[in-house]
PDB file of C-alpha atoms in Angstrom:
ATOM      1  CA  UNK A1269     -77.792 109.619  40.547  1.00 52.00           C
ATOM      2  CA  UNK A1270     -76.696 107.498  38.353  1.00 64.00           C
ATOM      3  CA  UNK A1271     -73.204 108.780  37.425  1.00 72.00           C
ATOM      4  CA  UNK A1272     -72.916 109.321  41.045  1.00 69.00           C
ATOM      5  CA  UNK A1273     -73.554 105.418  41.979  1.00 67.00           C
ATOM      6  CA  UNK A1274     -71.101 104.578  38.750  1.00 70.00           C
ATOM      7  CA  UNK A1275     -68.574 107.037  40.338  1.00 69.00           C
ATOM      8  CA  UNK A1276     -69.095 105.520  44.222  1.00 73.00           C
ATOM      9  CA  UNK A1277     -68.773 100.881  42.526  1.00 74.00           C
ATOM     10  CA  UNK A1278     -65.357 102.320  40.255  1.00 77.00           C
ATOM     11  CA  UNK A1279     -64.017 104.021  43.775  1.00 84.00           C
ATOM     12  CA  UNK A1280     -65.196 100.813  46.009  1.00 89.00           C
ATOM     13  CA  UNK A1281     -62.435  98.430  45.696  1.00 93.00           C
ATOM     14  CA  UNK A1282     -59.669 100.759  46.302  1.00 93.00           C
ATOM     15  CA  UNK A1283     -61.037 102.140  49.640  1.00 94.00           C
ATOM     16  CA  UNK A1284     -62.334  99.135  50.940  1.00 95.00           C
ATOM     17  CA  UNK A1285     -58.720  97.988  49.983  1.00 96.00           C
ATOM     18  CA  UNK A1286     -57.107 100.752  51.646  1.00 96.00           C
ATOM     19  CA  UNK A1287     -59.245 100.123  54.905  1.00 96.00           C
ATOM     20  CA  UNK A1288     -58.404  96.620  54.362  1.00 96.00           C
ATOM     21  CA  UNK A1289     -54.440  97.330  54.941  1.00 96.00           C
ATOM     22  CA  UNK A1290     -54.657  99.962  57.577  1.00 96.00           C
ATOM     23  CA  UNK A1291     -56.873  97.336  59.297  1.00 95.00           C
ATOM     24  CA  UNK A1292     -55.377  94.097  58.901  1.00 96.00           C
ATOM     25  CA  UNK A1293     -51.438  96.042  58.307  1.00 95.00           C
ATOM     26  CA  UNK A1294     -50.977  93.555  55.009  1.00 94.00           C
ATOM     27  CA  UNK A1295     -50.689  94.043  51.389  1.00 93.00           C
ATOM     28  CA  UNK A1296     -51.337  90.813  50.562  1.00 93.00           C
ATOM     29  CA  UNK A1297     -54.717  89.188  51.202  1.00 95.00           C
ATOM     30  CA  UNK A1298     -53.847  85.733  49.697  1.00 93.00           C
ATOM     31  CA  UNK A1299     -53.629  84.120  52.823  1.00 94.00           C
ATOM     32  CA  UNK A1300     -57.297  83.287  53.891  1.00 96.00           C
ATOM     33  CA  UNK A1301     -59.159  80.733  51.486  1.00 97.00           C
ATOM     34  CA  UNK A1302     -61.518  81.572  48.902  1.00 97.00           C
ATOM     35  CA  UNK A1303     -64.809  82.240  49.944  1.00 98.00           C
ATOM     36  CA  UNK A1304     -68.154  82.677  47.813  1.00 98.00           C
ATOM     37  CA  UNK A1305     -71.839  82.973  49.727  1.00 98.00           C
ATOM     38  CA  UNK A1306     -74.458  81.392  47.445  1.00 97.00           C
ATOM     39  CA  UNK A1307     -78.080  81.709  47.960  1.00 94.00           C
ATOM     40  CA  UNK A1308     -81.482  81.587  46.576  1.00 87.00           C
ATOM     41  CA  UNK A1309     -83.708  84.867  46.219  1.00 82.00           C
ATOM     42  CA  UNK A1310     -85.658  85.527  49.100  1.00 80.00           C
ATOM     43  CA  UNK A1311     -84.227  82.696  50.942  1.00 89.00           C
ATOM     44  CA  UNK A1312     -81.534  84.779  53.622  1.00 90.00           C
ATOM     45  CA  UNK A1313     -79.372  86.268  50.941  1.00 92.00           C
ATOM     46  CA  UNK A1314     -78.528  89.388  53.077  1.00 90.00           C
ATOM     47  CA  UNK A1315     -78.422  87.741  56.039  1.00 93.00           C
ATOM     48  CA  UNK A1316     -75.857  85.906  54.533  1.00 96.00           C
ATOM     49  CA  UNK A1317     -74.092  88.894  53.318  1.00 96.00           C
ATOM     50  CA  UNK A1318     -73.596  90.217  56.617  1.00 96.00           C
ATOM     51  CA  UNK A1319     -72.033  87.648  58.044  1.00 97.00           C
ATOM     52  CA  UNK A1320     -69.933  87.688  54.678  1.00 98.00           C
ATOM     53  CA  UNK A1321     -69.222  91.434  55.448  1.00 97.00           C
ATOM     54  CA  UNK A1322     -68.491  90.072  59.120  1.00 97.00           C
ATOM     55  CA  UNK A1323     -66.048  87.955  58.019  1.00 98.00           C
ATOM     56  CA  UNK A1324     -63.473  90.761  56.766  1.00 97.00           C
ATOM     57  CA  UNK A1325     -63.538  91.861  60.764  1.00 97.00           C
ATOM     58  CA  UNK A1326     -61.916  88.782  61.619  1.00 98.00           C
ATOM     59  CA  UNK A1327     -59.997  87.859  58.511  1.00 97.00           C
ATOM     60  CA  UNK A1328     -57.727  89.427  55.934  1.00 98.00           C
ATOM     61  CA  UNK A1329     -60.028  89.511  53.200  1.00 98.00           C
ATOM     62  CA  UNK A1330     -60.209  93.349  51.224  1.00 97.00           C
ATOM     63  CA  UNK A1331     -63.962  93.526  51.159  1.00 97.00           C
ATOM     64  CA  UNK A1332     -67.224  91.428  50.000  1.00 97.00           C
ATOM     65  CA  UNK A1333     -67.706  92.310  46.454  1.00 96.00           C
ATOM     66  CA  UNK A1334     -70.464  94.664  45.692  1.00 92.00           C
ATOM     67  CA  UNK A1335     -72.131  92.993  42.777  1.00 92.00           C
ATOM     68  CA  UNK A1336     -73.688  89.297  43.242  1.00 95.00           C
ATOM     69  CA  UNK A1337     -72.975  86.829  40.316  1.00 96.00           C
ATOM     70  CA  UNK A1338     -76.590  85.829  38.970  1.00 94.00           C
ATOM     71  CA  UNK A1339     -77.767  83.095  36.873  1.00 92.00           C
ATOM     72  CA  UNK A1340     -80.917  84.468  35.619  1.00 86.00           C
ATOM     73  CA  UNK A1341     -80.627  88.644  34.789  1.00 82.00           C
ATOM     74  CA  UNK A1342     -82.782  90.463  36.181  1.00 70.00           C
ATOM     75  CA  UNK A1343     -85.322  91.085  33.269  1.00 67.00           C
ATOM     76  CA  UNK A1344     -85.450  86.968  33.681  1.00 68.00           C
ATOM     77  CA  UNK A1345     -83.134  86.052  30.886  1.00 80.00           C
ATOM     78  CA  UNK A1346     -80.499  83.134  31.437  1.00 87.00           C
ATOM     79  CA  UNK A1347     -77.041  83.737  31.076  1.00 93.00           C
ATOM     80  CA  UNK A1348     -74.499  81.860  29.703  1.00 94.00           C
ATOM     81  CA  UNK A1349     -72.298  78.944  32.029  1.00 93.00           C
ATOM     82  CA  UNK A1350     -69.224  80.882  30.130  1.00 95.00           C
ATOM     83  CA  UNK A1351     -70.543  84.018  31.077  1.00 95.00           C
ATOM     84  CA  UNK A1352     -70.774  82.408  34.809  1.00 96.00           C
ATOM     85  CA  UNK A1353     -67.375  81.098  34.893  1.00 96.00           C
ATOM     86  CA  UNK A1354     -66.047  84.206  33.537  1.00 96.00           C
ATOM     87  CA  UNK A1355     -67.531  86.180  36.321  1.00 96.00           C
ATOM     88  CA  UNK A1356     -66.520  83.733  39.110  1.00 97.00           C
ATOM     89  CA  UNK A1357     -63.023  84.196  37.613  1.00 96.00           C
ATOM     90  CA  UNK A1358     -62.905  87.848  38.000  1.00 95.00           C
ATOM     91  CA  UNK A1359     -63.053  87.917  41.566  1.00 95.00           C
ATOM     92  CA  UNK A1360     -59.923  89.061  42.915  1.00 92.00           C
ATOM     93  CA  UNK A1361     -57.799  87.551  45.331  1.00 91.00           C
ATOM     94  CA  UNK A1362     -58.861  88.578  48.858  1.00 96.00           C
ATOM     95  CA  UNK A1363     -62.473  89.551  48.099  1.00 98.00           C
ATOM     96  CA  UNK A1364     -64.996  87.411  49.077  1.00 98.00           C
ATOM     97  CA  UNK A1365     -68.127  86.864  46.188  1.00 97.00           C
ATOM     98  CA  UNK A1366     -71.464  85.706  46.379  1.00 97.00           C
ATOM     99  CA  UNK A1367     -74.912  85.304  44.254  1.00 96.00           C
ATOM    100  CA  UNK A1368     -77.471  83.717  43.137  1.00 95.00           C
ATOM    101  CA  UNK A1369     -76.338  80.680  41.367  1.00 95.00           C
ATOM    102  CA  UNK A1370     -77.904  77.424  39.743  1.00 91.00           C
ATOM    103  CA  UNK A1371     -75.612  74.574  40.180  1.00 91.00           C
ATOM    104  CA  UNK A1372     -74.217  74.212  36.909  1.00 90.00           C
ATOM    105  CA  UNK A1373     -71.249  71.424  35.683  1.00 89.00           C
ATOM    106  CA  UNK A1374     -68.888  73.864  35.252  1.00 90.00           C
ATOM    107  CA  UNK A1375     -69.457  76.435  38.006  1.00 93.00           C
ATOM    108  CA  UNK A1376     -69.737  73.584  40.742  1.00 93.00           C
ATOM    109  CA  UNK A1377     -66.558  72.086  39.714  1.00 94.00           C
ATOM    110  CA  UNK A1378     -65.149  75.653  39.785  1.00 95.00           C
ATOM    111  CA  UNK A1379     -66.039  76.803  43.288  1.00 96.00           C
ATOM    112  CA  UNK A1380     -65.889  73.289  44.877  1.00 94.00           C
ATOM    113  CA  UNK A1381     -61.751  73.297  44.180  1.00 94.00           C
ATOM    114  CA  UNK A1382     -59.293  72.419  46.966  1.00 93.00           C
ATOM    115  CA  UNK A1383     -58.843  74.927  49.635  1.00 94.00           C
ATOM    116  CA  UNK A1384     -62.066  77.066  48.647  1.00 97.00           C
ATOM    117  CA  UNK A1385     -65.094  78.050  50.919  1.00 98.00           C
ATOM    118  CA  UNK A1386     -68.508  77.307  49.962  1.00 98.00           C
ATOM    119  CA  UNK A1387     -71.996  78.581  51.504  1.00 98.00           C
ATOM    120  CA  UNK A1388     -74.992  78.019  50.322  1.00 97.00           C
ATOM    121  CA  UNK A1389     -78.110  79.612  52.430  1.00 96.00           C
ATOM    122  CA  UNK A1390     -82.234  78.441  51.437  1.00 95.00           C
ATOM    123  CA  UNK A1391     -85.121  78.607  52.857  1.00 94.00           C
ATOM    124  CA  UNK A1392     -88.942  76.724  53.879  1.00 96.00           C
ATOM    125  CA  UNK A1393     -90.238  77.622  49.848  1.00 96.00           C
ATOM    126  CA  UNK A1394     -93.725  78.504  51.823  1.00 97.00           C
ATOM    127  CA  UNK A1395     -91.611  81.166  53.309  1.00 95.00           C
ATOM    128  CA  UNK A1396     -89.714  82.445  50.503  1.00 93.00           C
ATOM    129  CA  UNK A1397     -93.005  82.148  48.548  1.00 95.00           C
ATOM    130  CA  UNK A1398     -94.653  84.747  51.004  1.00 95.00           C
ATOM    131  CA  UNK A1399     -92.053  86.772  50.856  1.00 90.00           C
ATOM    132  CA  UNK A1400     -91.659  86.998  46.765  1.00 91.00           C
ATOM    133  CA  UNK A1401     -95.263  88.172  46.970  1.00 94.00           C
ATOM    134  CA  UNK A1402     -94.176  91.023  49.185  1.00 92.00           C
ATOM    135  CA  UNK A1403     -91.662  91.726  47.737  1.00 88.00           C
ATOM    136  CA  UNK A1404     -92.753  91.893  44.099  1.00 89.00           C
ATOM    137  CA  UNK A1405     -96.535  93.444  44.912  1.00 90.00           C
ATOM    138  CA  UNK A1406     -94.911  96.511  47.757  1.00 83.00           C
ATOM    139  CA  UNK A1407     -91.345  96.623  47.569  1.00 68.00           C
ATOM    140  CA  UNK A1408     -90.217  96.574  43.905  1.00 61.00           C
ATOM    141  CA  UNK A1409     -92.249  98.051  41.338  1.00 69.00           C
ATOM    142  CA  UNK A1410     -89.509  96.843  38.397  1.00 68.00           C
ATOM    143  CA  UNK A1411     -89.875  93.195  39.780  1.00 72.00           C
ATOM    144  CA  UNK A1412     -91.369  91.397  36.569  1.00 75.00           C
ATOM    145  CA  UNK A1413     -94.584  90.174  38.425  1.00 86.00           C
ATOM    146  CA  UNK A1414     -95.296  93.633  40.208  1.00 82.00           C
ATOM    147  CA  UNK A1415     -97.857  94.997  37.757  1.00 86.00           C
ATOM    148  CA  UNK A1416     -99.915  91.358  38.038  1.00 89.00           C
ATOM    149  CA  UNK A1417     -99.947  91.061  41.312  1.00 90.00           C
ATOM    150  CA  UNK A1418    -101.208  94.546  41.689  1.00 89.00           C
ATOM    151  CA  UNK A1419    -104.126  93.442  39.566  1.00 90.00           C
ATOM    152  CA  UNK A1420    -104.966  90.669  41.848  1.00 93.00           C
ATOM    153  CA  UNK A1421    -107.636  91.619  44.337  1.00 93.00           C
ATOM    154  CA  UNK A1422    -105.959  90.254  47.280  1.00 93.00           C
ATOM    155  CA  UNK A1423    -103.010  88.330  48.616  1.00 95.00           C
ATOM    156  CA  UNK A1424    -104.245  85.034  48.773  1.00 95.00           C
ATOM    157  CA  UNK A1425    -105.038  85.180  45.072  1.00 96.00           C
ATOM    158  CA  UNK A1426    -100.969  86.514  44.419  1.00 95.00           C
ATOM    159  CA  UNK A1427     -99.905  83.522  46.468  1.00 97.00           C
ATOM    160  CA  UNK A1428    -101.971  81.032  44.489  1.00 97.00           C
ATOM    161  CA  UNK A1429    -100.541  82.118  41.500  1.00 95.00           C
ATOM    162  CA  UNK A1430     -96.475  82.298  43.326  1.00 96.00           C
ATOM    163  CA  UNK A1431     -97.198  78.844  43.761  1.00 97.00           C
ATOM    164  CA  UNK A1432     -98.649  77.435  40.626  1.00 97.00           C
ATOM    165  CA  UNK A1433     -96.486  79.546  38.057  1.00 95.00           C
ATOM    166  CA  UNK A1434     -97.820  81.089  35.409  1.00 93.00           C
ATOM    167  CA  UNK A1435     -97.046  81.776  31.562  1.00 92.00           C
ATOM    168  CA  UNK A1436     -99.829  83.168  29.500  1.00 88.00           C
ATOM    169  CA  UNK A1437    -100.352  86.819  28.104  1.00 84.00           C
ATOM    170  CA  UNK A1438     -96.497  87.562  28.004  1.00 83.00           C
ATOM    171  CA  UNK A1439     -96.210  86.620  31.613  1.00 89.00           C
ATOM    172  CA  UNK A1440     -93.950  83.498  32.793  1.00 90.00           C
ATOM    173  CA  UNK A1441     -92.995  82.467  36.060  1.00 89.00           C
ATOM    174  CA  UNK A1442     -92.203  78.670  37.194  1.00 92.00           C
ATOM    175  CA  UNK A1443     -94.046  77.272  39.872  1.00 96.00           C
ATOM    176  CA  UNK A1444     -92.737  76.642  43.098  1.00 97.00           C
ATOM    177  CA  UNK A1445     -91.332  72.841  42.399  1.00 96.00           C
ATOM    178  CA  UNK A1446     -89.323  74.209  39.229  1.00 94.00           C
ATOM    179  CA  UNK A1447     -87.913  76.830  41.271  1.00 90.00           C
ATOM    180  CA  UNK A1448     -85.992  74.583  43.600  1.00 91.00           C
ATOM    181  CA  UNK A1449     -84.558  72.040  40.651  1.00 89.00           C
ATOM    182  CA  UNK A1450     -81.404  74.018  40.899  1.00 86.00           C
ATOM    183  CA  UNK A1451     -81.311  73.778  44.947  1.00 89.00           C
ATOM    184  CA  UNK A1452     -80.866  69.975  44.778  1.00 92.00           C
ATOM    185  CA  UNK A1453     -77.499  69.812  42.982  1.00 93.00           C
ATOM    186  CA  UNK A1454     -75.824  72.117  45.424  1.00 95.00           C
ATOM    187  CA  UNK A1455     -77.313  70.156  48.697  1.00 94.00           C
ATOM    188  CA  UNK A1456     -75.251  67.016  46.827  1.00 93.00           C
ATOM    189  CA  UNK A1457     -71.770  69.191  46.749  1.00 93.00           C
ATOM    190  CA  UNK A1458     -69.587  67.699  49.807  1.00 91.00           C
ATOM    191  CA  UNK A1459     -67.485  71.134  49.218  1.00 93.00           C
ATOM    192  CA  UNK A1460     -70.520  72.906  49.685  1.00 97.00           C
ATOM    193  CA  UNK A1461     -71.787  74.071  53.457  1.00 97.00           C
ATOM    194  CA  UNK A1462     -75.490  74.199  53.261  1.00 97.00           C
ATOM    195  CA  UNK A1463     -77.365  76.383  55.236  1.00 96.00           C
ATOM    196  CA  UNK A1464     -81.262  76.924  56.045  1.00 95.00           C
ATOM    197  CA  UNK A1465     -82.249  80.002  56.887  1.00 94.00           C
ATOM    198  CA  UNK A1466     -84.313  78.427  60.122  1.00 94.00           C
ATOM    199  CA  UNK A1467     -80.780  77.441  61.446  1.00 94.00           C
ATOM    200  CA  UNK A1468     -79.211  81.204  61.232  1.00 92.00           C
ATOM    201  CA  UNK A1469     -82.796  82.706  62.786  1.00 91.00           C
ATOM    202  CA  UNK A1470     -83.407  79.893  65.675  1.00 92.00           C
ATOM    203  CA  UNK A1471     -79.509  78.383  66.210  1.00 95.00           C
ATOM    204  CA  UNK A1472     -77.246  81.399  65.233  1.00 95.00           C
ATOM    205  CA  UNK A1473     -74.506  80.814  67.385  1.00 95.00           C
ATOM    206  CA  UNK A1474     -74.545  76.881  66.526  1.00 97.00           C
ATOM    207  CA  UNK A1475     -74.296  77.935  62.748  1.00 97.00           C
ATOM    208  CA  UNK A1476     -72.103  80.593  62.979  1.00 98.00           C
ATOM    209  CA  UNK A1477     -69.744  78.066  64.789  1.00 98.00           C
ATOM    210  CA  UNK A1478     -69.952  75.495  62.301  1.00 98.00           C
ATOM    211  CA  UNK A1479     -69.228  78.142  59.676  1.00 98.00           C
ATOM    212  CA  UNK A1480     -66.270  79.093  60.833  1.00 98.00           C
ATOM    213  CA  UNK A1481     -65.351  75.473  61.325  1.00 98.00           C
ATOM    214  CA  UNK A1482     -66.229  75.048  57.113  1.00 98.00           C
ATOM    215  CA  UNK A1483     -63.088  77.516  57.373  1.00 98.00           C
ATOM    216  CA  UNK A1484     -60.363  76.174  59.168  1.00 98.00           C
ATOM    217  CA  UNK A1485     -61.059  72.792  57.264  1.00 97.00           C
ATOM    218  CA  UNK A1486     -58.720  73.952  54.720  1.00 97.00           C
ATOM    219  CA  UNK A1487     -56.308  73.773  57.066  1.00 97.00           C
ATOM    220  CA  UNK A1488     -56.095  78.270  57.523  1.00 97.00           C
ATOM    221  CA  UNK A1489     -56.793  79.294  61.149  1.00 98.00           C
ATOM    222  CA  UNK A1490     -58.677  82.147  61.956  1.00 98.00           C
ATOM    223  CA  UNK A1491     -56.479  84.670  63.625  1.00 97.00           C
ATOM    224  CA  UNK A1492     -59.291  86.598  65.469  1.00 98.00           C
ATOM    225  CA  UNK A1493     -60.159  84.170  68.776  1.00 98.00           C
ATOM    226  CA  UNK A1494     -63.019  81.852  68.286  1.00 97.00           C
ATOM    227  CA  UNK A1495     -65.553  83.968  71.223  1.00 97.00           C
ATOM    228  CA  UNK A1496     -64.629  87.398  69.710  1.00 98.00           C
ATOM    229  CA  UNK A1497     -64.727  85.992  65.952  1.00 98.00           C
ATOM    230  CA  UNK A1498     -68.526  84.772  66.678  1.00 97.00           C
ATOM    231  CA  UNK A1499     -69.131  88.160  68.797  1.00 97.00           C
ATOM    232  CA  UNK A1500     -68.083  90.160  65.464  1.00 97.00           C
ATOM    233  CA  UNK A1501     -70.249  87.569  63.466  1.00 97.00           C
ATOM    234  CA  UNK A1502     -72.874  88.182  65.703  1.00 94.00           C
ATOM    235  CA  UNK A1503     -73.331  91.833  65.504  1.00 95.00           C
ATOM    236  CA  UNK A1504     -72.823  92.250  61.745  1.00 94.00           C
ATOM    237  CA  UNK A1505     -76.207  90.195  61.536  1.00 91.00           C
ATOM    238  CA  UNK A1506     -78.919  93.263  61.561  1.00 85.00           C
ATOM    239  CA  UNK A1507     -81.630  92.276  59.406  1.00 72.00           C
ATOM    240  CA  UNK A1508     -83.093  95.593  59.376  1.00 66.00           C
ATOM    241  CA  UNK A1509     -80.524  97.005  57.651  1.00 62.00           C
ATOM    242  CA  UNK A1510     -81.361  95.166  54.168  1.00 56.00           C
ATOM    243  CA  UNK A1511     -83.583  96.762  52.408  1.00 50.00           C
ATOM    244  CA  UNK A1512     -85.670  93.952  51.700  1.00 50.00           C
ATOM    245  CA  UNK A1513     -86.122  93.603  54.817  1.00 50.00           C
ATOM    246  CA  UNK A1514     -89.808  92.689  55.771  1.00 51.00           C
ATOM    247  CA  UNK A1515     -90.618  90.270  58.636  1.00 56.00           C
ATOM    248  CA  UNK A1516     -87.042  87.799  59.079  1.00 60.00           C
ATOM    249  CA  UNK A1517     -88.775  85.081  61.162  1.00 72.00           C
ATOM    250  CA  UNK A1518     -89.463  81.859  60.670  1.00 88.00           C
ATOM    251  CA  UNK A1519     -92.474  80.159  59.678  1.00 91.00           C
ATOM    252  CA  UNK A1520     -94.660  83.102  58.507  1.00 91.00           C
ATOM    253  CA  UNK A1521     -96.172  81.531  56.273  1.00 96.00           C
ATOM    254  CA  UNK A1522     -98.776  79.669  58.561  1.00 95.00           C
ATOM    255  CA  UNK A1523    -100.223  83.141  58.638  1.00 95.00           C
ATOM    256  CA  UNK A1524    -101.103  83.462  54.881  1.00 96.00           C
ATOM    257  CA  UNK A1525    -101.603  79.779  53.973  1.00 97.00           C
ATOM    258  CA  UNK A1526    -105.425  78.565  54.366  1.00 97.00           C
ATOM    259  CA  UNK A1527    -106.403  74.901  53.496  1.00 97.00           C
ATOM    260  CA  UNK A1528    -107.020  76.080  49.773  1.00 97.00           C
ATOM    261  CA  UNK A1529    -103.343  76.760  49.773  1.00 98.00           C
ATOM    262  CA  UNK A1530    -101.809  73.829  51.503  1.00 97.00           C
ATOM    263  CA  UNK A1531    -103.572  71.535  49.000  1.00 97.00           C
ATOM    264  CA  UNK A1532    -102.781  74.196  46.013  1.00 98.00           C
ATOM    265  CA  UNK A1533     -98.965  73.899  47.183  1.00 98.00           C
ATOM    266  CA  UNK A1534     -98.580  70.065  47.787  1.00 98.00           C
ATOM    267  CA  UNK A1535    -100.392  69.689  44.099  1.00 97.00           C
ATOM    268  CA  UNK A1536     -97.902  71.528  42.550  1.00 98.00           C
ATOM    269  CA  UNK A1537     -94.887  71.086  44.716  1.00 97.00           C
ATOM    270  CA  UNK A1538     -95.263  67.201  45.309  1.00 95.00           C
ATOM    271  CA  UNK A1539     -92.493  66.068  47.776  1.00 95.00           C
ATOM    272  CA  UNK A1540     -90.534  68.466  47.692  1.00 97.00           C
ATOM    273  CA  UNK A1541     -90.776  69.699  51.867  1.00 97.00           C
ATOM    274  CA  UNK A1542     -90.010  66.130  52.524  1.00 96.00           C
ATOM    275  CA  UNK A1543     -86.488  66.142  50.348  1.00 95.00           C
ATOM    276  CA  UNK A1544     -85.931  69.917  51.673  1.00 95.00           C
ATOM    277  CA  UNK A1545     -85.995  68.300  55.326  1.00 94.00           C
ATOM    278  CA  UNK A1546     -89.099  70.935  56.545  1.00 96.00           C
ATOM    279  CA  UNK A1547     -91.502  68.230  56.962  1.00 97.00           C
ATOM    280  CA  UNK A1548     -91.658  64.416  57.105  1.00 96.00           C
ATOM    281  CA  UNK A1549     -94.387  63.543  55.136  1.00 96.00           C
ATOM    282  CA  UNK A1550     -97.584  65.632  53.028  1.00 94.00           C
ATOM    283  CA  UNK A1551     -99.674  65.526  55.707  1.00 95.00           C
ATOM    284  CA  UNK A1552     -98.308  68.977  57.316  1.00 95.00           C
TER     285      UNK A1552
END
């Protein structure tokens, strides 16, 4: 299987490419801006994606790029800003990249150049917090927390210990404050068209339209007409096609918080709704 899956990611880019031509009747795909879909984990990334994928219907772009360009591995080492850069470099011309990036100096000054495209999706952290217990505990039994959570008794107790972090016995996972420390930087890029998650779920068509305005504010115009380009957009958004997928609504996490919770969270997490925008004050 895994020869095959080597064989399938080394034949990619030329058939995508291929399609690309046939579709679009170009051989150059230098024309549209640069585009690169940034996300946290849990918080929309394939949502995101499809859109991404979505775009290539109603632009010349080649394809999305099948690998996302990570900031932590995933056995939860950090890589390198060099190592970054380097990746962010190797994206061809015409192919549209995302990942799961930190805001780092030299990354941000990278992606937020003239006449590039920048989105970056999050999410209500009660939410994604919910979800990573999911996720980790039934979905993926590699996910660093898995075996842990599976010797919790229940969820509440997984979700106590999403929130507060934890790093004893070989184990280490920030708690849910530290996790958004590299949301802030990117929510202070001008370049950078920040999304919630909420907005693509309750306001699609609002958001798609203001995404395709972050576009043509480099001065390129989308060939495909504005109702068919957010038709295409539309459509490509099937959440139940990721294979993460679990619930993809919004506010979820009123079902799994009790009071214990709430005050467990706003402990640990401070402010940090208020400066997200998801509430106005602690008293939620």
């Amino acid at each position: 299987m895994a020869i095959t899956q080597r064989i399938r990611r080394t034949l990619r880019p030329a058939g995508k490419t291929a399609q690309a031509i046939l579709r679009w009747r170009r051989l150059s795909f230098k024309d549209a801006p640069l585009i690169f879909g940034n996300s946290k984990p849990k918080s929309g990334s394939h949502l995101l994606l499809q859109i991404l994928n979505g775009f290539t219907q109603i632009m010349p772009y080649r394809y999305v790029d099948a690998e996302p360009i990570r900031t932590m591995e995933k056995d939860g080492g950090r890589r390198t800003e060099d190592e970054i850069l380097a990746d962010l470099k190797r994206v061809p011309p015409g192919v549209i990249g995302w990942g799961y990036l930190e805001a780092t100096k030299g990354n941000a000054s990278f992606l937020t150049e003239a006449g590039r495209v920048n989105y970056f999706i999050y999410r209500d952290p009660r939410d994604v917090l919910v979800s990573q217990v999911f996720f980790a505990t039934d979905m993926h039994e590699e996910h660093g927390m898995h075996a842990y959570y599976q010797s919790l008794p229940d969820f509440g107790e997984r979700l106590k210990v999403a929130i507060t972090g934890i790093d004893r016995n070989g184990l280490y996972m920030v708690n849910v404050k530290q996790r958004y420390e590299g949301v802030f930087p990117w929510l202070e890029q001008k370049q950078v068209m920040c999304i919630r998650f909420e907005d693509l779920i309750d306001h699609r068509d609002a958001t798609l339209n203001a995404m395709l305005d972050e576009v043509e504010k480099t001065g390129y115009k989308i060939p495909t007409p504005r109702e068919k380009a957010l038709s295409v957009l539309a459509e490509a958004i099937q959440p139940k096609k990721s294979h993460t997928f679990r619930s993809g609504k919004t506010g979820g996490w009123r079902e799994h918080f009790t009071p214990e919770h709430k005050k467990l969270f706003k402990d640990t997490a401070d402010d940090l709704l208020v400066k997200l925008g998801y509430e106005k004050n602690n008293d939620w």
